[in-house]
Amino acid sequence: MNEDAVSDSGWFRGVDPGDGSSARHAIEHGSAESPAAWPDHAVESGFVDNRSQYYEVLHDVTTAVARTQVREREGTDVQRIIHCVRAMDDVERVANELAERVSAWAGASFDDPGTGIEYAREIADETAADSEDRRGALDARLSSLAAQVRALDDEGQALRDTIERVTPEVAPNVSMLAGPVLAARLIALAGGLETLAKKPSGTVQLLGAEDALFAHLSGRASSPKHGIIYVHEYVSGTAPEHRGTAARALAGKLTIAARIDHYSGDRRPELQAELDERIARIRERGD
Amino acid sequence: MNEDAVSDSGWFRGVDPGDGSSARHAIEHGSAESPAAWPDHAVESGFVDNRSQYYEVLHDVTTAVARTQVREREGTDVQRIIHCVRAMDDVERVANELAERVSAWAGASFDDPGTGIEYAREIADETAADSEDRRGALDARLSSLAAQVRALDDEGQALRDTIERVTPEVAPNVSMLAGPVLAARLIALAGGLETLAKKPSGTVQLLGAEDALFAHLSGRASSPKHGIIYVHEYVSGTAPEHRGTAARALAGKLTIAARIDHYSGDRRPELQAELDERIARIRERGD
Amino acid sequence: MTGTLPTGVERRRFDSNERLATRGQPVYGEPTDGDWRAWDIRRSKLGAMLDRGMETGLSGDETVLYLGAAAGTTVSHVADFAGPTYAVEFAARPVRDLLTVADSRPNLFVLLKDARKPEAYAHVVEPVDVIVQDVATRGQARVANENRRFLKQNGRLLAVVKARSEDVTADPTDVFETFRSQLEGYEILDTERLDPLHDDHLAVVARPTW
Amino acid sequence: MTGTLPTGVERRRFDSNERLATRGQPVYGEPTDGDWRAWDIRRSKLGAMLDRGMETGLSGDETVLYLGAAAGTTVSHVADFAGPTYAVEFAARPVRDLLTVADSRPNLFVLLKDARKPEAYAHVVEPVDVIVQDVATRGQARVANENRRFLKQNGRLLAVVKARSEDVTADPTDVFETFRSQLEGYEILDTERLDPLHDDHLAVVARPTW
């Protein structure tokens, strides 16, 4: 226990009752070795007039402090999600690039080189007793390169696991509707949960399609119907002629979900039911 | 010992003296448990007329077989170098890309994020006792990502080491003049030592500048003066007005070196002396 | 049913079932009847303890320190019948919900603190009649020992020990035995397993020794 | 200097130094005098053995199996004074140089083979008077044992044991002792360390036992 950090006075010692900021600082950063009859001390010291006033002040201050702390911690979590989703994309991309190199290299030694990360993992795992010749023919550097691909692939998976664990804590409703990874991508594209919550639905619909939108605005292409939300089954799994409508419906619900996640944090299971119903209707009748 | 592979007759058994290909195959792939007075057997079996003729045939056949084998093995080595240099470029590129991600992420936790691979290695190595706070603040996923960068950086170094060891064996003269890594790049760009040896000097000078050359031929840019050989100190370290001349001189010597490497394999230290002298003259007088 | 319910907690009929209830703003979608709200004992271990008649010593209007308040399901009922209620919770996410619970309960004080570090809230929390402990971390006995300083002389510790939080592979009986042996400065008055409503949970009533 | 030089090897004066020499096409930039070429004993362990007068049993015109011929520095001199000379080398790169050596020596037969697998060249190599062994791999005693089959009854093994090839960390004396103890079917006639010309190398002369 750090003696320096421990005083034996209540949180209100030295705090001006009219100065909320110093009160909040005292609650958050103060400390004491033992409890004491703080309400009585507060009255005796003249911090408040009576016990009931003390509890009133205490309620306001503790609530304000906790709210700020929660907001800060969630902001940190949002930043973490953004970094994780960007890192995951980076890691998956470079794993695929190096896997291509492994495949091209292995093609020089074997007649049947496979492709992709799975094949690189095979090369890295090449230890089976029945493939001794093959192992002998395997360049040590190629094995090592393949092991890098395997490690990157594992890293990508670990990042995905983290995203899937943390995103529903921070954005439960967006995660419910979009799945945690797409939710994380939307938050990352918007630059935060708050900025996502403040965007109009039409913008959310086109997040990740900025290039296509710019091409459209420059008169070089038709208007894009959807951005990253295309990967959602409710968009990509809807017939092309209704896809724009489905994207608009999904973006609408996601926008509501983001606002609830940011401003209240309640879980609203009914959002999912409403979205399900709306998409079913669009797929049936196109509206 | 595999009994099937071992016969107890000489290499010339069943070989038609006039059929060089079957003789070479017998030398390369035949086997016997024990030696025997093969010259006498060969005469007795009528393969040759006398011992001196036997040795003459043996000399020709063993020499021809060894020459072919050497050429094949070196072809494999050249392919290995090409794969290593391409893999090294890939690995170094992705290590730098992921290091940027590490740096951006670390910037969210620390006030003093560094940049580049060195900084990612620092994050990965963060174990010093005096930085416990900092270590506590370090996201486990960020540490893990940084460790990937470190592993990729090590892999790139291992590939470079392999290139530096193997290239001088395969292309001693080009390696002497250009350094092993640039030599490997030239071989990789040409697609092999043989193809490099067959290219005119002007082409060697521009290897790696194909895009710039294409832009020039399309009338969109001026003629490039050098390709990858720009990284050689004799080009980049020469004053701009003489750089084209220096590049031409270096490319000329590299072309000669590649031909010697491919066709004879002799080491020719005098090439280095000639190049040194030529560059000194260009730097002095521009010719 | 040997224990008496504290004042402010009653058994009432909701949809033809008799259930525990307190008076207050509803929190988690529980059935209501006028001011009264049902206390879902499947979601609340303290509710289960009261329901099965454990002698908790609660009589109403106590000062309470609640360790491991989570989203507030149980602490909302406690604040309904108790006096000043200090709710300690370390995870940020459930505290968002806990704040909503506190909004309508002026006697509920939310502290985003670590229950393993009482010095960080001893400058706020006064001596209490009851500690309710429902933390899901390792070292649950240590948490009880560290927080003993907050209990008044004839106070009560109402702890729920979660076997899986200590060691998912160990036999719950062994975990409970370890908790008992590690508890220091307390006299255990009663213990009861909460199965089947709450598997692998042991309810403990204890008072501080002096 | 107890040993006699084989026919075809002479001490001759080059640039005022008396040096070993053989007659043949120069190979590695060594000084020449007419047909004669100096044998650089700093680059050749067999040359060093002859120079310091070890009793090699070589008299000239022998049939030779040379294991570990490398680029041919030494084997070129051997082929100059010996009869049919079978040169085994496993690494491709030095064989390119070795082929140049063989071009002007019709009695030199180059075999790109592994000296640890004699069956792969026993269909080519006849029984020999001398094995010269200078391989830089682990298991040098095993190489000598495996190739014993090529030696005629009164033949000689002239082996150079390289301590560093067996174990870079071990004491060379221990490595040499291990080599001696692992040699099977040979009687050791003489051993001599080649320091300082060739550090950590032991020259061994042996003959097969029957």
PDB file of N, CA, C and O in Angstrom, chain A residues 205-226:
ATOM      1  N   GLN A 205     -25.103   4.185 -44.842  1.00  0.00           N
ATOM      2  CA  GLN A 205     -25.334   3.256 -45.949  1.00  0.00           C
ATOM      3  C   GLN A 205     -24.129   3.206 -46.896  1.00  0.00           C
ATOM      4  O   GLN A 205     -23.841   2.171 -47.486  1.00  0.00           O
ATOM      5  N   LEU A 206     -23.420   4.320 -47.029  1.00  0.00           N
ATOM      6  CA  LEU A 206     -22.335   4.402 -48.006  1.00  0.00           C
ATOM      7  C   LEU A 206     -20.943   4.375 -47.367  1.00  0.00           C
ATOM      8  O   LEU A 206     -19.945   4.519 -48.070  1.00  0.00           O
ATOM      9  N   LEU A 207     -20.849   4.166 -46.037  1.00  0.00           N
ATOM     10  CA  LEU A 207     -19.532   4.103 -45.394  1.00  0.00           C
ATOM     11  C   LEU A 207     -18.695   3.011 -46.055  1.00  0.00           C
ATOM     12  O   LEU A 207     -19.149   1.872 -46.212  1.00  0.00           O
ATOM     13  N   GLY A 208     -17.485   3.363 -46.442  1.00  0.00           N
ATOM     14  CA  GLY A 208     -16.611   2.380 -47.106  1.00  0.00           C
ATOM     15  C   GLY A 208     -16.734   2.434 -48.619  1.00  0.00           C
ATOM     16  O   GLY A 208     -16.013   1.748 -49.322  1.00  0.00           O
ATOM     17  N   ALA A 209     -17.666   3.248 -49.121  1.00  0.00           N
ATOM     18  CA  ALA A 209     -17.820   3.380 -50.575  1.00  0.00           C
ATOM     19  C   ALA A 209     -17.411   4.783 -50.996  1.00  0.00           C
ATOM     20  O   ALA A 209     -17.913   5.307 -51.985  1.00  0.00           O
ATOM     21  N   GLU A 210     -16.501   5.392 -50.238  1.00  0.00           N
ATOM     22  CA  GLU A 210     -16.125   6.779 -50.491  1.00  0.00           C
ATOM     23  C   GLU A 210     -15.552   6.959 -51.902  1.00  0.00           C
ATOM     24  O   GLU A 210     -15.842   7.936 -52.586  1.00  0.00           O
ATOM     25  N   ASP A 211     -14.749   5.989 -52.365  1.00  0.00           N
ATOM     26  CA  ASP A 211     -14.155   6.090 -53.695  1.00  0.00           C
ATOM     27  C   ASP A 211     -15.238   6.086 -54.773  1.00  0.00           C
ATOM     28  O   ASP A 211     -15.230   6.908 -55.690  1.00  0.00           O
ATOM     29  N   ALA A 212     -16.177   5.143 -54.621  1.00  0.00           N
ATOM     30  CA  ALA A 212     -17.249   5.029 -55.605  1.00  0.00           C
ATOM     31  C   ALA A 212     -18.125   6.286 -55.581  1.00  0.00           C
ATOM     32  O   ALA A 212     -18.571   6.769 -56.616  1.00  0.00           O
ATOM     33  N   LEU A 213     -18.328   6.826 -54.387  1.00  0.00           N
ATOM     34  CA  LEU A 213     -19.148   8.027 -54.258  1.00  0.00           C
ATOM     35  C   LEU A 213     -18.456   9.209 -54.926  1.00  0.00           C
ATOM     36  O   LEU A 213     -19.078   9.993 -55.645  1.00  0.00           O
ATOM     37  N   PHE A 214     -17.148   9.308 -54.733  1.00  0.00           N
ATOM     38  CA  PHE A 214     -16.382  10.384 -55.349  1.00  0.00           C
ATOM     39  C   PHE A 214     -16.428  10.262 -56.872  1.00  0.00           C
ATOM     40  O   PHE A 214     -16.628  11.256 -57.581  1.00  0.00           O
ATOM     41  N   ALA A 215     -16.313   9.018 -57.360  1.00  0.00           N
ATOM     42  CA  ALA A 215     -16.379   8.780 -58.805  1.00  0.00           C
ATOM     43  C   ALA A 215     -17.743   9.221 -59.334  1.00  0.00           C
ATOM     44  O   ALA A 215     -17.857   9.830 -60.401  1.00  0.00           O
ATOM     45  N   HIS A 216     -18.783   8.936 -58.550  1.00  0.00           N
ATOM     46  CA  HIS A 216     -20.134   9.330 -58.948  1.00  0.00           C
ATOM     47  C   HIS A 216     -20.264  10.858 -58.989  1.00  0.00           C
ATOM     48  O   HIS A 216     -20.752  11.439 -59.951  1.00  0.00           O
ATOM     49  N   LEU A 217     -19.774  11.490 -57.926  1.00  0.00           N
ATOM     50  CA  LEU A 217     -19.896  12.945 -57.848  1.00  0.00           C
ATOM     51  C   LEU A 217     -19.088  13.629 -58.938  1.00  0.00           C
ATOM     52  O   LEU A 217     -19.409  14.719 -59.378  1.00  0.00           O
ATOM     53  N   SER A 218     -18.021  12.970 -59.403  1.00  0.00           N
ATOM     54  CA  SER A 218     -17.216  13.523 -60.497  1.00  0.00           C
ATOM     55  C   SER A 218     -17.816  13.161 -61.850  1.00  0.00           C
ATOM     56  O   SER A 218     -17.212  13.409 -62.886  1.00  0.00           O
ATOM     57  N   GLY A 219     -18.987  12.529 -61.837  1.00  0.00           N
ATOM     58  CA  GLY A 219     -19.660  12.194 -63.085  1.00  0.00           C
ATOM     59  C   GLY A 219     -19.070  11.001 -63.797  1.00  0.00           C
ATOM     60  O   GLY A 219     -19.359  10.740 -64.967  1.00  0.00           O
ATOM     61  N   ARG A 220     -18.217  10.227 -63.088  1.00  0.00           N
ATOM     62  CA  ARG A 220     -17.561   9.109 -63.752  1.00  0.00           C
ATOM     63  C   ARG A 220     -18.247   7.763 -63.492  1.00  0.00           C
ATOM     64  O   ARG A 220     -17.806   6.741 -64.013  1.00  0.00           O
ATOM     65  N   ALA A 221     -19.247   7.718 -62.664  1.00  0.00           N
ATOM     66  CA  ALA A 221     -19.876   6.437 -62.344  1.00  0.00           C
ATOM     67  C   ALA A 221     -21.276   6.675 -61.822  1.00  0.00           C
ATOM     68  O   ALA A 221     -21.642   7.799 -61.463  1.00  0.00           O
ATOM     69  N   SER A 222     -22.077   5.612 -61.785  1.00  0.00           N
ATOM     70  CA  SER A 222     -23.422   5.757 -61.243  1.00  0.00           C
ATOM     71  C   SER A 222     -23.334   5.785 -59.716  1.00  0.00           C
ATOM     72  O   SER A 222     -22.322   5.415 -59.136  1.00  0.00           O
ATOM     73  N   SER A 223     -24.425   6.215 -59.101  1.00  0.00           N
ATOM     74  CA  SER A 223     -24.443   6.381 -57.648  1.00  0.00           C
ATOM     75  C   SER A 223     -24.311   5.026 -56.946  1.00  0.00           C
ATOM     76  O   SER A 223     -25.023   4.085 -57.278  1.00  0.00           O
ATOM     77  N   PRO A 224     -23.392   4.904 -55.963  1.00  0.00           N
ATOM     78  CA  PRO A 224     -23.275   3.623 -55.253  1.00  0.00           C
ATOM     79  C   PRO A 224     -24.500   3.388 -54.371  1.00  0.00           C
ATOM     80  O   PRO A 224     -25.095   4.331 -53.868  1.00  0.00           O
ATOM     81  N   LYS A 225     -24.858   2.091 -54.208  1.00  0.00           N
ATOM     82  CA  LYS A 225     -26.059   1.749 -53.427  1.00  0.00           C
ATOM     83  C   LYS A 225     -25.710   1.384 -51.992  1.00  0.00           C
ATOM     84  O   LYS A 225     -26.569   1.348 -51.126  1.00  0.00           O
ATOM     85  N   HIS A 226     -24.458   1.020 -51.766  1.00  0.00           N
ATOM     86  CA  HIS A 226     -24.069   0.571 -50.431  1.00  0.00           C
ATOM     87  C   HIS A 226     -22.557   0.601 -50.313  1.00  0.00           C
ATOM     88  O   HIS A 226     -21.836   0.522 -51.297  1.00  0.00           O
TER      89      HIS A 226
END
